[in-house]
PDB file of N, CA and C in Angstrom:
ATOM      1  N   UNK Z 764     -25.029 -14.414   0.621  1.00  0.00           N
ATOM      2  CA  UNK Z 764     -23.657 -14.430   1.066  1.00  0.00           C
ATOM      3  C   UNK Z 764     -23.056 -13.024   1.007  1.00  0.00           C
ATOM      4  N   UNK Z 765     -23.287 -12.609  -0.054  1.00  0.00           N
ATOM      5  CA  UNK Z 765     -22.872 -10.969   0.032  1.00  0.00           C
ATOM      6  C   UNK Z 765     -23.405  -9.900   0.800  1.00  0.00           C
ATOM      7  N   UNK Z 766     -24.789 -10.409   1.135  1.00  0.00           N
ATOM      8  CA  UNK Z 766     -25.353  -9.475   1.924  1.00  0.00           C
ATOM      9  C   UNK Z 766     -24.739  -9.437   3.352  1.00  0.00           C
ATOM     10  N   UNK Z 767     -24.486 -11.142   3.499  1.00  0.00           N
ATOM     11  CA  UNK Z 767     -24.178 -11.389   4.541  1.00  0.00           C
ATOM     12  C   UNK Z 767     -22.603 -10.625   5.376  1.00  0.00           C
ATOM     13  N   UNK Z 768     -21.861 -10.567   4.209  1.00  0.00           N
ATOM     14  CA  UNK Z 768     -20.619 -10.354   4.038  1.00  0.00           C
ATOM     15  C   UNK Z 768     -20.838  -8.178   4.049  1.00  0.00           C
ATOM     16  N   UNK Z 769     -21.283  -8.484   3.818  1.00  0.00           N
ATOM     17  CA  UNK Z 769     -22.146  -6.518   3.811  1.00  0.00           C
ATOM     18  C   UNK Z 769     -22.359  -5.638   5.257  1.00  0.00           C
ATOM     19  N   UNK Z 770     -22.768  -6.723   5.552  1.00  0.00           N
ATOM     20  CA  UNK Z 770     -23.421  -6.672   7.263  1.00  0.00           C
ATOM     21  C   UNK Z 770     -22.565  -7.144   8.197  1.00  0.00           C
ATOM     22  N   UNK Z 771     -21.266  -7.777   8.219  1.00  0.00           N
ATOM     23  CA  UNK Z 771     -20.696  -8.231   8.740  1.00  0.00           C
ATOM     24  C   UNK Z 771     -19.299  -6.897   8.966  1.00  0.00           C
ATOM     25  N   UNK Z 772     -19.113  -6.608   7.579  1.00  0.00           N
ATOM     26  CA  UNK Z 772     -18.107  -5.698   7.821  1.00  0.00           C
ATOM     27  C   UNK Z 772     -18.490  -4.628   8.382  1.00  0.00           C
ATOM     28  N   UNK Z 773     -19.534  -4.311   8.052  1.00  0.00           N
ATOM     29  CA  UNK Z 773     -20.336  -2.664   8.891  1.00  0.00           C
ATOM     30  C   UNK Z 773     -20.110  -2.917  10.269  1.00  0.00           C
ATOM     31  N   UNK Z 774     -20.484  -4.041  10.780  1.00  0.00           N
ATOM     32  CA  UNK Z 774     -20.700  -4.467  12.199  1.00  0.00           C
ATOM     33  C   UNK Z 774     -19.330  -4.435  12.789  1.00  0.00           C
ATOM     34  N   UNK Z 775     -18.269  -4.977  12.272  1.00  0.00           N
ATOM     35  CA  UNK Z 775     -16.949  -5.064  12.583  1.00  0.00           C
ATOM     36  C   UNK Z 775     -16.468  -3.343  12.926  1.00  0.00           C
ATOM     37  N   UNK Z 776     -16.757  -2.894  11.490  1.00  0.00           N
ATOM     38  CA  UNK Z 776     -16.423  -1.319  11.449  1.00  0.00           C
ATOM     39  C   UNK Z 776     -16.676  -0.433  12.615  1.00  0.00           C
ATOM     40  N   UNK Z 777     -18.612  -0.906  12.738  1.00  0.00           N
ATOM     41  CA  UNK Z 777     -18.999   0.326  13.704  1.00  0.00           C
ATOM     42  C   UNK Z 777     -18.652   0.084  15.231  1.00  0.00           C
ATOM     43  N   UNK Z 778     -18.363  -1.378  15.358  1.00  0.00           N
ATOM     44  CA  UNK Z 778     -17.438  -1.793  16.676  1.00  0.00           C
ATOM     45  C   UNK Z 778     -16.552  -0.759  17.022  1.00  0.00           C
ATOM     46  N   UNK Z 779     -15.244  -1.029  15.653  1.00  0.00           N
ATOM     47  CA  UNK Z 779     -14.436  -0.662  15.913  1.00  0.00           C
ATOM     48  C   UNK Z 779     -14.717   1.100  16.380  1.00  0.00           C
ATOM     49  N   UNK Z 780     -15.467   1.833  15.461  1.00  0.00           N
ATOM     50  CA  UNK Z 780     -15.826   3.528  15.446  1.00  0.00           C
ATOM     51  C   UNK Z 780     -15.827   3.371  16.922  1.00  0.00           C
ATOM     52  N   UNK Z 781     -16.968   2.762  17.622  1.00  0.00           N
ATOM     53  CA  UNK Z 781     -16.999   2.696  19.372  1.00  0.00           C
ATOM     54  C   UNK Z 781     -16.098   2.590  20.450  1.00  0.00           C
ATOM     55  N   UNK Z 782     -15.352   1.354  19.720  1.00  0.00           N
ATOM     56  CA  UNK Z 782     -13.992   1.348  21.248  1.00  0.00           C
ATOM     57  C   UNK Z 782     -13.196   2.428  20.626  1.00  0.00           C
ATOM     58  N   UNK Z 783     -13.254   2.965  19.428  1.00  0.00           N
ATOM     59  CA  UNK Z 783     -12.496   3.935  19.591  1.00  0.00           C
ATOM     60  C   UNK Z 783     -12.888   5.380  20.224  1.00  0.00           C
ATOM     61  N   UNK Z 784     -14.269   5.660  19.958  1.00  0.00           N
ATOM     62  CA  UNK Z 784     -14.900   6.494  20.590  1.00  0.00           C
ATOM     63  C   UNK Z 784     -14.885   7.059  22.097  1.00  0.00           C
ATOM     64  N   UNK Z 785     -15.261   5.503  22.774  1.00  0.00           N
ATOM     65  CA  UNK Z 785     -14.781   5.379  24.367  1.00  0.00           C
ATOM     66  C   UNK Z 785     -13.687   5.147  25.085  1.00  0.00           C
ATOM     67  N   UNK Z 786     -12.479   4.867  24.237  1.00  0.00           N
ATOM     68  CA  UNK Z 786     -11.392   4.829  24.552  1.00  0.00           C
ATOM     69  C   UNK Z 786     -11.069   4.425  25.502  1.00  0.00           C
ATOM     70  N   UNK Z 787      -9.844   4.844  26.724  1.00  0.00           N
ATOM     71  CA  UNK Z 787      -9.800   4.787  27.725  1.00  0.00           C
ATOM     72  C   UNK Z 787     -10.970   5.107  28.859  1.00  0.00           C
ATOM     73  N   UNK Z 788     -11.642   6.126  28.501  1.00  0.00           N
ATOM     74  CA  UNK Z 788     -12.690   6.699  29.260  1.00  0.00           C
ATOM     75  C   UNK Z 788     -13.790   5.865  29.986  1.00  0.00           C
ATOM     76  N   UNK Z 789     -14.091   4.560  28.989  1.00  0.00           N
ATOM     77  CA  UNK Z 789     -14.874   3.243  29.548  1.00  0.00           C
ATOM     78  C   UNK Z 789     -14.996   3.238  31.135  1.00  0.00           C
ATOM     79  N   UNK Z 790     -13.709   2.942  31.523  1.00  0.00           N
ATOM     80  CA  UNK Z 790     -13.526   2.440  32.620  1.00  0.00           C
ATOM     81  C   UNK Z 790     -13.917   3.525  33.440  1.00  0.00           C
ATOM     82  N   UNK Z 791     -13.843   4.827  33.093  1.00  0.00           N
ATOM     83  CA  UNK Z 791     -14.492   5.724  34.533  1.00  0.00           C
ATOM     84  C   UNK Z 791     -16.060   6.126  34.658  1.00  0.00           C
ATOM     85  N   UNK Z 792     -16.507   6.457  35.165  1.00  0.00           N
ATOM     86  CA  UNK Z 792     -17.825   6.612  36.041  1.00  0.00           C
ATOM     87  C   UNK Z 792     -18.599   7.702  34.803  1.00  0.00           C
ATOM     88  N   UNK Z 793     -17.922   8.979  34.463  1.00  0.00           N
ATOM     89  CA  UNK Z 793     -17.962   9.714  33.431  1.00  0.00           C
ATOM     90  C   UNK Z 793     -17.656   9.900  32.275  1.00  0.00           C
ATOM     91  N   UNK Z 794     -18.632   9.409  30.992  1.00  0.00           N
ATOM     92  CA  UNK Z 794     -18.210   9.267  29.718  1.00  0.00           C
ATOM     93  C   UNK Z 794     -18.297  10.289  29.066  1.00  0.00           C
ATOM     94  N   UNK Z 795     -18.947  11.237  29.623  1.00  0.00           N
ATOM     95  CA  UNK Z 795     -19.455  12.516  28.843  1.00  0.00           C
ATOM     96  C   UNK Z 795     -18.399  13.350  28.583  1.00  0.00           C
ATOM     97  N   UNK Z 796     -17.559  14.528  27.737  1.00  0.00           N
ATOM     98  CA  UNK Z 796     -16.562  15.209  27.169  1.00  0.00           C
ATOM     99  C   UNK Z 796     -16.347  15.255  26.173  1.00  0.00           C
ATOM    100  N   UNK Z 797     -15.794  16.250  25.939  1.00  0.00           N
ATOM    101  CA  UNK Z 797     -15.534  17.200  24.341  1.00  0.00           C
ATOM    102  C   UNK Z 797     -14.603  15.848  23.740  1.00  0.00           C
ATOM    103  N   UNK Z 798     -14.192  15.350  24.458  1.00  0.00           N
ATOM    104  CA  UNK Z 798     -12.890  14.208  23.781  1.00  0.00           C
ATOM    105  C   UNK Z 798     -13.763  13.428  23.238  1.00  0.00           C
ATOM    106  N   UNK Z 799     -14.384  12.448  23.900  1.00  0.00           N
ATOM    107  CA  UNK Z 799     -15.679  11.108  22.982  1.00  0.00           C
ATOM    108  C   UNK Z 799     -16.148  11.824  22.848  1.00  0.00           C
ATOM    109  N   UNK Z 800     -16.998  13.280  22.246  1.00  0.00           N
ATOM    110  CA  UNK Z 800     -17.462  13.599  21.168  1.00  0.00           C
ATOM    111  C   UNK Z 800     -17.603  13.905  20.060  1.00  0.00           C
ATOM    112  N   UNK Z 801     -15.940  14.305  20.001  1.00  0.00           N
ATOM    113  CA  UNK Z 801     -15.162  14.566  18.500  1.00  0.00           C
ATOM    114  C   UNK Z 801     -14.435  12.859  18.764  1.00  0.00           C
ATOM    115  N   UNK Z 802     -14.198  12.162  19.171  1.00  0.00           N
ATOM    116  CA  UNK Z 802     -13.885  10.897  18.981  1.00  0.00           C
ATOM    117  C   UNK Z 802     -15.094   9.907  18.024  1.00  0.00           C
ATOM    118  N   UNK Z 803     -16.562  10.647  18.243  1.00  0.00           N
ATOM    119  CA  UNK Z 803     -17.331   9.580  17.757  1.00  0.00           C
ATOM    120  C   UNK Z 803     -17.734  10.543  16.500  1.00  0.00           C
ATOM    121  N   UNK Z 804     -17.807  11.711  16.273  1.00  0.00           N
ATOM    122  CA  UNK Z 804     -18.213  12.484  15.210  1.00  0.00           C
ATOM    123  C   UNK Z 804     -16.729  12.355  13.645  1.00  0.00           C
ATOM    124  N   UNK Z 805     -15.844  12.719  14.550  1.00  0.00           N
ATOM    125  CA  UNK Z 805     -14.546  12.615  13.505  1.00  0.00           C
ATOM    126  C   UNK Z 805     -14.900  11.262  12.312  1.00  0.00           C
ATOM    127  N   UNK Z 806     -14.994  10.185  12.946  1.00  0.00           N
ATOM    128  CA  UNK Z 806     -15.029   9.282  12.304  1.00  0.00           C
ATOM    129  C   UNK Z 806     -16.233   9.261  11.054  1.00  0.00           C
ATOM    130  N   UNK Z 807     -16.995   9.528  12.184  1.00  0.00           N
ATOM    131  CA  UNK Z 807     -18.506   9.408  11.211  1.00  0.00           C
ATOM    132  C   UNK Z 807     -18.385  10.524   9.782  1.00  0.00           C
ATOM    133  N   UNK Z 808     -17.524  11.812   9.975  1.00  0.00           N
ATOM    134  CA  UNK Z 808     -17.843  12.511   8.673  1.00  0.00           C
ATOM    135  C   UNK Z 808     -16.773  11.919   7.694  1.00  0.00           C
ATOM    136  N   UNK Z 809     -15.210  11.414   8.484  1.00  0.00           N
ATOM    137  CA  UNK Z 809     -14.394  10.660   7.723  1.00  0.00           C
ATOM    138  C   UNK Z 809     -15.608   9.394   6.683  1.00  0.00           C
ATOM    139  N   UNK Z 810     -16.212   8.936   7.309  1.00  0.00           N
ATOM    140  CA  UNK Z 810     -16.800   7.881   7.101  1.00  0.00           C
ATOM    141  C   UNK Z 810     -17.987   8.014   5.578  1.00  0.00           C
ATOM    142  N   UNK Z 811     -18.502   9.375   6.190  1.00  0.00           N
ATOM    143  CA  UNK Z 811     -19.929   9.235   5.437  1.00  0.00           C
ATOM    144  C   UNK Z 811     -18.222  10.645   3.991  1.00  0.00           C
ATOM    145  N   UNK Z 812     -17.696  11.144   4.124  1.00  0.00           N
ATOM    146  CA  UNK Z 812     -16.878  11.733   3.249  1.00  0.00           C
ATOM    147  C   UNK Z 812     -16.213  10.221   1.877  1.00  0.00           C
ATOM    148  N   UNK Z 813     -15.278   9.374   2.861  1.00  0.00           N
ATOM    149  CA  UNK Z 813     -15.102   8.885   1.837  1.00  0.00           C
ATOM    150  C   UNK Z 813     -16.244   7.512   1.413  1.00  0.00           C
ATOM    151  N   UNK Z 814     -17.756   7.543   1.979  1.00  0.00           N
ATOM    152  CA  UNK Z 814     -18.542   6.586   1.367  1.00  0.00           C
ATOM    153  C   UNK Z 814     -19.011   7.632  -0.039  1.00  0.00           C
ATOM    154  N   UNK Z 815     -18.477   8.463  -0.488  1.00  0.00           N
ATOM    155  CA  UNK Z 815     -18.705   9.430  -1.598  1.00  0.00           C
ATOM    156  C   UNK Z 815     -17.646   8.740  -2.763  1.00  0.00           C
ATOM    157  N   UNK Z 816     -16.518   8.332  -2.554  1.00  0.00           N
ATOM    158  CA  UNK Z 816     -15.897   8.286  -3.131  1.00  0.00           C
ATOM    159  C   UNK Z 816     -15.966   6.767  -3.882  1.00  0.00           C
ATOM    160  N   UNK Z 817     -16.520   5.770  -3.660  1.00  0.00           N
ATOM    161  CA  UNK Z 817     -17.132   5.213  -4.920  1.00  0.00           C
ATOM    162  C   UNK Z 817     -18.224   5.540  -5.687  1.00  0.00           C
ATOM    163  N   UNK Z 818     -18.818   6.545  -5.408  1.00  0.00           N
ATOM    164  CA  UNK Z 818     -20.270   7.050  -5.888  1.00  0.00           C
ATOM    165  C   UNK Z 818     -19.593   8.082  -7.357  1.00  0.00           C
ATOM    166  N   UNK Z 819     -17.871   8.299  -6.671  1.00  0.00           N
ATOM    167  CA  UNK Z 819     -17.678   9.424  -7.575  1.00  0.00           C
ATOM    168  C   UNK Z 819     -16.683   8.381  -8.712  1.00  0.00           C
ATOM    169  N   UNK Z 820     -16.918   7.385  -8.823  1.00  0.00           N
ATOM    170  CA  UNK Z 820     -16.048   5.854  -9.505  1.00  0.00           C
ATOM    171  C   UNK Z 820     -16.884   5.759 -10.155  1.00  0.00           C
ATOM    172  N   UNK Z 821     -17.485   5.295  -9.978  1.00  0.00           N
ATOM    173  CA  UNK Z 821     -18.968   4.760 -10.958  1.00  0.00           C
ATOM    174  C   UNK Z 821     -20.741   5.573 -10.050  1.00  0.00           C
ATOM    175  N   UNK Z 822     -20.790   6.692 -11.027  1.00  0.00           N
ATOM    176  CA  UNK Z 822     -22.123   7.134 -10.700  1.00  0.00           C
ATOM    177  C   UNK Z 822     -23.078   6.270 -10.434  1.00  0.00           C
ATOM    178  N   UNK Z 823     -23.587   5.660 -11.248  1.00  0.00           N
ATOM    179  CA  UNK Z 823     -24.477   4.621 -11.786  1.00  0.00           C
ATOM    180  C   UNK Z 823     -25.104   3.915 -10.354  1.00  0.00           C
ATOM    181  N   UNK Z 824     -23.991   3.909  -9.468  1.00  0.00           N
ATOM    182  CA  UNK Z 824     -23.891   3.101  -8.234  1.00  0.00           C
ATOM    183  C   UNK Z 824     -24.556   4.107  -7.310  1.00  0.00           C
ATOM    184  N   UNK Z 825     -24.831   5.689  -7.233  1.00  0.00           N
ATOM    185  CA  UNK Z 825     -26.054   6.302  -6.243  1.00  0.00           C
ATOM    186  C   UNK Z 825     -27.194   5.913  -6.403  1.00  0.00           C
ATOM    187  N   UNK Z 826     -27.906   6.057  -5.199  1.00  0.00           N
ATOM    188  CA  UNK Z 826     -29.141   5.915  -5.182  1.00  0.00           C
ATOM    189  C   UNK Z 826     -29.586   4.279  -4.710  1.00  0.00           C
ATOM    190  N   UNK Z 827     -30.545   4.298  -4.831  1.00  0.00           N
ATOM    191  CA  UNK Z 827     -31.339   2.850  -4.452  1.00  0.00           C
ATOM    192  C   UNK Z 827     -31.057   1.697  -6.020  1.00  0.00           C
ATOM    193  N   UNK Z 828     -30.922   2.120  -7.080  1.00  0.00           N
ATOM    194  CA  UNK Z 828     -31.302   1.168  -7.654  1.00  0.00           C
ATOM    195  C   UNK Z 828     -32.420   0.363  -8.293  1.00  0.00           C
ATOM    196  N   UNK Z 829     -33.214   0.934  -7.595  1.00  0.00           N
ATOM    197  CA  UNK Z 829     -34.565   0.502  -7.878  1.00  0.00           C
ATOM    198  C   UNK Z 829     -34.941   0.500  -9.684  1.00  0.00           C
ATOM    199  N   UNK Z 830     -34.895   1.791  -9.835  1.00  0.00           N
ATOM    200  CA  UNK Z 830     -35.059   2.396 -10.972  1.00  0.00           C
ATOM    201  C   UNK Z 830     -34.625   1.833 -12.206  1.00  0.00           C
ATOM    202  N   UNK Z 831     -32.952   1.799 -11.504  1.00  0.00           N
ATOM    203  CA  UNK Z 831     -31.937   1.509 -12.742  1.00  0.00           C
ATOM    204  C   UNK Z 831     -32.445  -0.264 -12.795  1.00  0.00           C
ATOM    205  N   UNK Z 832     -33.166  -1.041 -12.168  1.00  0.00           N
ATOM    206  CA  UNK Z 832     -32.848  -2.318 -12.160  1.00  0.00           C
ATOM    207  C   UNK Z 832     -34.648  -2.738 -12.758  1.00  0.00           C
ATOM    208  N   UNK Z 833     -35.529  -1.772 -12.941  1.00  0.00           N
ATOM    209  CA  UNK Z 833     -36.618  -1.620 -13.392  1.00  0.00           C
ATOM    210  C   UNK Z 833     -36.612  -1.483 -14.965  1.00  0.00           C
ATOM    211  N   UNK Z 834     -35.806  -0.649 -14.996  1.00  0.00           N
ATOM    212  CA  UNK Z 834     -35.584  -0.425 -16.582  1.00  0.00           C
ATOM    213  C   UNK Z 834     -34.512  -1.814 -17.348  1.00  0.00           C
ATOM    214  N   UNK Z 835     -33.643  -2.798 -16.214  1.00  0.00           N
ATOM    215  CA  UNK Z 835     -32.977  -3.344 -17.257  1.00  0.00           C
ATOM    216  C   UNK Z 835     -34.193  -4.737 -17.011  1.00  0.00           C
ATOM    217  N   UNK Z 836     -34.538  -4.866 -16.011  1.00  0.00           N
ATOM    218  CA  UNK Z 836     -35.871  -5.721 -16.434  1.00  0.00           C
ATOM    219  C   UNK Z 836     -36.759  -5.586 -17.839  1.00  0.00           C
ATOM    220  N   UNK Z 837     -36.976  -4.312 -17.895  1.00  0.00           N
ATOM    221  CA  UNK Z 837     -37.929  -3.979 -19.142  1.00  0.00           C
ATOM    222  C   UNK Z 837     -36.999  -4.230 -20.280  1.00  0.00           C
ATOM    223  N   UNK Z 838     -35.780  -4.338 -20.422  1.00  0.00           N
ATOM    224  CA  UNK Z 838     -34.950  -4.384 -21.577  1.00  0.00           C
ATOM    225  C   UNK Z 838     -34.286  -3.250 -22.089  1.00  0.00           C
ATOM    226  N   UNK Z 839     -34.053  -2.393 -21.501  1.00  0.00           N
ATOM    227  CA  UNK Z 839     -33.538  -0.948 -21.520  1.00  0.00           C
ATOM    228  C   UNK Z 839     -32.007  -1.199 -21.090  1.00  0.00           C
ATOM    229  N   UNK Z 840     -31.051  -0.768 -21.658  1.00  0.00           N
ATOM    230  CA  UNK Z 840     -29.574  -1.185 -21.559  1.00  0.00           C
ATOM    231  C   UNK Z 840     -29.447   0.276 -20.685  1.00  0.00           C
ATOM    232  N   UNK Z 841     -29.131  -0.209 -19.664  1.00  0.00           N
ATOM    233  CA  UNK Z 841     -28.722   1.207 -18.956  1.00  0.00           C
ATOM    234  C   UNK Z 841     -27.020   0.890 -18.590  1.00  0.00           C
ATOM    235  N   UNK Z 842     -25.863   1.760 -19.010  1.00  0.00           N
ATOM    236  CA  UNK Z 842     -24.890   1.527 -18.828  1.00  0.00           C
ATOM    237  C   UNK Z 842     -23.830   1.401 -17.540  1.00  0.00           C
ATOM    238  N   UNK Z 843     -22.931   0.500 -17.555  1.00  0.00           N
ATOM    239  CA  UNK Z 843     -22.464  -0.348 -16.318  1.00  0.00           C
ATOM    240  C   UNK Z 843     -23.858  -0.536 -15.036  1.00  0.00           C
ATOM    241  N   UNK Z 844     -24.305  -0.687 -15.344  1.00  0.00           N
ATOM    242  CA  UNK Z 844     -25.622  -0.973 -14.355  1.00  0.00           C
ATOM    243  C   UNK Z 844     -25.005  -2.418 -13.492  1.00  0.00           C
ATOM    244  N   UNK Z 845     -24.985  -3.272 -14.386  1.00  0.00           N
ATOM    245  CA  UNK Z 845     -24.580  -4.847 -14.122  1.00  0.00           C
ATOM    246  C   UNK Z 845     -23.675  -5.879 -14.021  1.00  0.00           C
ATOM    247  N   UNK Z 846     -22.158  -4.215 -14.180  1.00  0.00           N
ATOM    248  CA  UNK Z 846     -21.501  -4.701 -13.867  1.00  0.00           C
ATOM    249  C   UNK Z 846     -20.875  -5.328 -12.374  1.00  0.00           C
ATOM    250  N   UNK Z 847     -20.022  -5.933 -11.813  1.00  0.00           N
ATOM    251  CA  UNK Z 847     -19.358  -6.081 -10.890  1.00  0.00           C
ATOM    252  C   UNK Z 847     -18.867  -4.982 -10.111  1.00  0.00           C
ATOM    253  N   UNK Z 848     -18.107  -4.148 -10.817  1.00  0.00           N
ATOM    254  CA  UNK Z 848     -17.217  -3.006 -10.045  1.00  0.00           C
ATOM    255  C   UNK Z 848     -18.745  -2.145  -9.313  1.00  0.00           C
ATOM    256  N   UNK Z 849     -19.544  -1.754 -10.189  1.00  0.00           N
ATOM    257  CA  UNK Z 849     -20.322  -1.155 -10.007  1.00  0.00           C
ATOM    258  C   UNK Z 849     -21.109  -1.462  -8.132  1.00  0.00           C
ATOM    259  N   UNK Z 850     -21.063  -3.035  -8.544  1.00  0.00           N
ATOM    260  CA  UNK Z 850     -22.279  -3.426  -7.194  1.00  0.00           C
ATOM    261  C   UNK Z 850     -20.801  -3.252  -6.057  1.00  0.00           C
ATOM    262  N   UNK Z 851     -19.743  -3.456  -6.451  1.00  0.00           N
ATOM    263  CA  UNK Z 851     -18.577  -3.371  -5.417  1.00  0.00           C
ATOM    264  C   UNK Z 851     -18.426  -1.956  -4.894  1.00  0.00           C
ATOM    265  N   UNK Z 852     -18.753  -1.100  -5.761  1.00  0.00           N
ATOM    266  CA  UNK Z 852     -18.928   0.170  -5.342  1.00  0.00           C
ATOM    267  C   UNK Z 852     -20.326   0.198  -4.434  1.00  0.00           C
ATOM    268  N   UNK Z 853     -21.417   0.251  -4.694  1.00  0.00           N
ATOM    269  CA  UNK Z 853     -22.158   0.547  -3.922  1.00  0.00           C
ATOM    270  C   UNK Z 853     -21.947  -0.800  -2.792  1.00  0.00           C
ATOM    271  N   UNK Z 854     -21.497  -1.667  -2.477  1.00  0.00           N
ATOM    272  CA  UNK Z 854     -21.169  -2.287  -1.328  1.00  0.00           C
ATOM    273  C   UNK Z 854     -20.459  -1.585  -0.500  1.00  0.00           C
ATOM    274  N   UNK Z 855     -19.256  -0.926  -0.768  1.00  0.00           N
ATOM    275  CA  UNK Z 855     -18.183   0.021  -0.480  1.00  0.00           C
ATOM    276  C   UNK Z 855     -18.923   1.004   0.351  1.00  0.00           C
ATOM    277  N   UNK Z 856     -19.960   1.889  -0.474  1.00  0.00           N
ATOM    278  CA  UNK Z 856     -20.514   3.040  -0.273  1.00  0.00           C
ATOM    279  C   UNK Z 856     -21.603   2.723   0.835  1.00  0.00           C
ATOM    280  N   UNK Z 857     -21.981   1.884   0.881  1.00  0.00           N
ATOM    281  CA  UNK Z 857     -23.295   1.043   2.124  1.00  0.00           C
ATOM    282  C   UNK Z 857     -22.614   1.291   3.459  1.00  0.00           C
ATOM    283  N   UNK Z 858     -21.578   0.365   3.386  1.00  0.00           N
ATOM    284  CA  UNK Z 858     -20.694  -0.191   4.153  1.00  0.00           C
ATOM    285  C   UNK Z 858     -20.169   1.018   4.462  1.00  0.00           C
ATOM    286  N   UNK Z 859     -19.783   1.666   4.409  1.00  0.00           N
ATOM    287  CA  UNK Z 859     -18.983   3.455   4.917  1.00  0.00           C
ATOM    288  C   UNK Z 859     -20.330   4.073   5.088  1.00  0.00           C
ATOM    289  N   UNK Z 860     -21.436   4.403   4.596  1.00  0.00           N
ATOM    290  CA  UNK Z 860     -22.602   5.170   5.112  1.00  0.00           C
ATOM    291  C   UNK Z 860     -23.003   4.550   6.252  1.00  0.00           C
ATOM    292  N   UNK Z 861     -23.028   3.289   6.051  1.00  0.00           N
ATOM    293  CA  UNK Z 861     -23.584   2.491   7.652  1.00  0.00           C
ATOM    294  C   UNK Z 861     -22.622   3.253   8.851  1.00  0.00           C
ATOM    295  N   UNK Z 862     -21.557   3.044   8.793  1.00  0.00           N
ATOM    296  CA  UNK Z 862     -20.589   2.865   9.776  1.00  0.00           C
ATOM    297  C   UNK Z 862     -20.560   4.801   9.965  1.00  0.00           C
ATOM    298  N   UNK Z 863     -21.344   5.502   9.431  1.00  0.00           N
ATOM    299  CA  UNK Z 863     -20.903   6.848   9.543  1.00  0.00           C
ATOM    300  C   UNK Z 863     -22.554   7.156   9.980  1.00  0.00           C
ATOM    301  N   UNK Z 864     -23.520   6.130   9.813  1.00  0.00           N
ATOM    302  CA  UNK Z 864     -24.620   6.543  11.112  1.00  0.00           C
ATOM    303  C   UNK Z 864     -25.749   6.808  10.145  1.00  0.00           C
ATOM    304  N   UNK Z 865     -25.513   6.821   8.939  1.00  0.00           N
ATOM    305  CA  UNK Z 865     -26.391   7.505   8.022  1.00  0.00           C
ATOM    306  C   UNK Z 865     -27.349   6.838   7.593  1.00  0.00           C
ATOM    307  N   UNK Z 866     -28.438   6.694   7.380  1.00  0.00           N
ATOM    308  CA  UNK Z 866     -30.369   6.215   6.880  1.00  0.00           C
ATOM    309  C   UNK Z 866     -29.475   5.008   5.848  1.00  0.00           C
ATOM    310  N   UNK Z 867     -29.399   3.867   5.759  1.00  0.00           N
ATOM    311  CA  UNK Z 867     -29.296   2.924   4.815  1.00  0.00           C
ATOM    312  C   UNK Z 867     -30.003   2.156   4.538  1.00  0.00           C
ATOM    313  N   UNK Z 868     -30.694   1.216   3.486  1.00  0.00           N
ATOM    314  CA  UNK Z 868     -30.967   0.599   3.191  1.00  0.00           C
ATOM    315  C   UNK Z 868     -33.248   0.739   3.512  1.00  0.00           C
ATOM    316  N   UNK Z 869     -33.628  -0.324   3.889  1.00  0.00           N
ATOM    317  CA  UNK Z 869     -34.910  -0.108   4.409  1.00  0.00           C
ATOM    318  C   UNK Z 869     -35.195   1.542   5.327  1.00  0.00           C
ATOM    319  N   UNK Z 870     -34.724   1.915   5.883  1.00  0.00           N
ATOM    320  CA  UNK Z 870     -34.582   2.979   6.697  1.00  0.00           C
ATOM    321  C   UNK Z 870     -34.621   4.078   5.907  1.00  0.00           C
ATOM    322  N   UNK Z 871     -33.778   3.946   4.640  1.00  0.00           N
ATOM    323  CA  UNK Z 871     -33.559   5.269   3.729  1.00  0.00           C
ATOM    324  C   UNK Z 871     -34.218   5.728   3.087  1.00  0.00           C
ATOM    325  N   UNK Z 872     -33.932   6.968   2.780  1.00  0.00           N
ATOM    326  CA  UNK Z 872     -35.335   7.769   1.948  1.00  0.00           C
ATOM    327  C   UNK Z 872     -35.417   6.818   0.617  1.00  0.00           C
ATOM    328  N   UNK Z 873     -36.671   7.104  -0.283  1.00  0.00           N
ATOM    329  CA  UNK Z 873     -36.401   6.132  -1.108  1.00  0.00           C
ATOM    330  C   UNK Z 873     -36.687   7.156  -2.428  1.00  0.00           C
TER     331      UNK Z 873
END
């Protein structure tokens, strides 16, 4: 459900990044110009800028996870790992890297 809910808002988002991108311009024959190109870039560094800013809330929340979720398997208390805010942050941070174009999830370096 959360994943689901993950993927849903990105999708909504990167919609929206697009009609805003193409704007009026859709409708003519020529999409190409300096206008939809800073129309589709603006967003994306807005985007991938503040997907930083839950990373800078709770650290814990960069990266894959992998690691941190390896060690609390083994019994290793790694701190706010498990909390809530934490996974809300990196939902946050997904969800704004997606929508700003950037390697997420399977795709991403690991």
């Amino acid at each position: 459900t959360i994943g689901f809910l993950i993927n849903l808002t990105a999708d909504v988002l990167l919609d929206l990044k697009l009609r805003f991108a193409l704007g009026d311009e859709a409708n003519e024959a020529s999409v190409v110009g300096k206008a939809m190109f800073w129309r589709w870039v603006l967003p994306s560094i807005a985007a991938a800028l503040l997907a930083c800013v839950p990373v800078a809330i709770r650290p814990v929340a960069a990266g894959s996870g992998i690691a941190e979720a390896k060690a609390v398997l083994n019994g290793i208390h790694v701190y706010q790992c498990t909390e809530l805010a934490t996974a809300a942050c990196k939902a946050a941070s997904v969800v704004l890297a997606t929508v700003a174009s950037l390697p997420c999830g399977l795709e991403g370096p690991l």
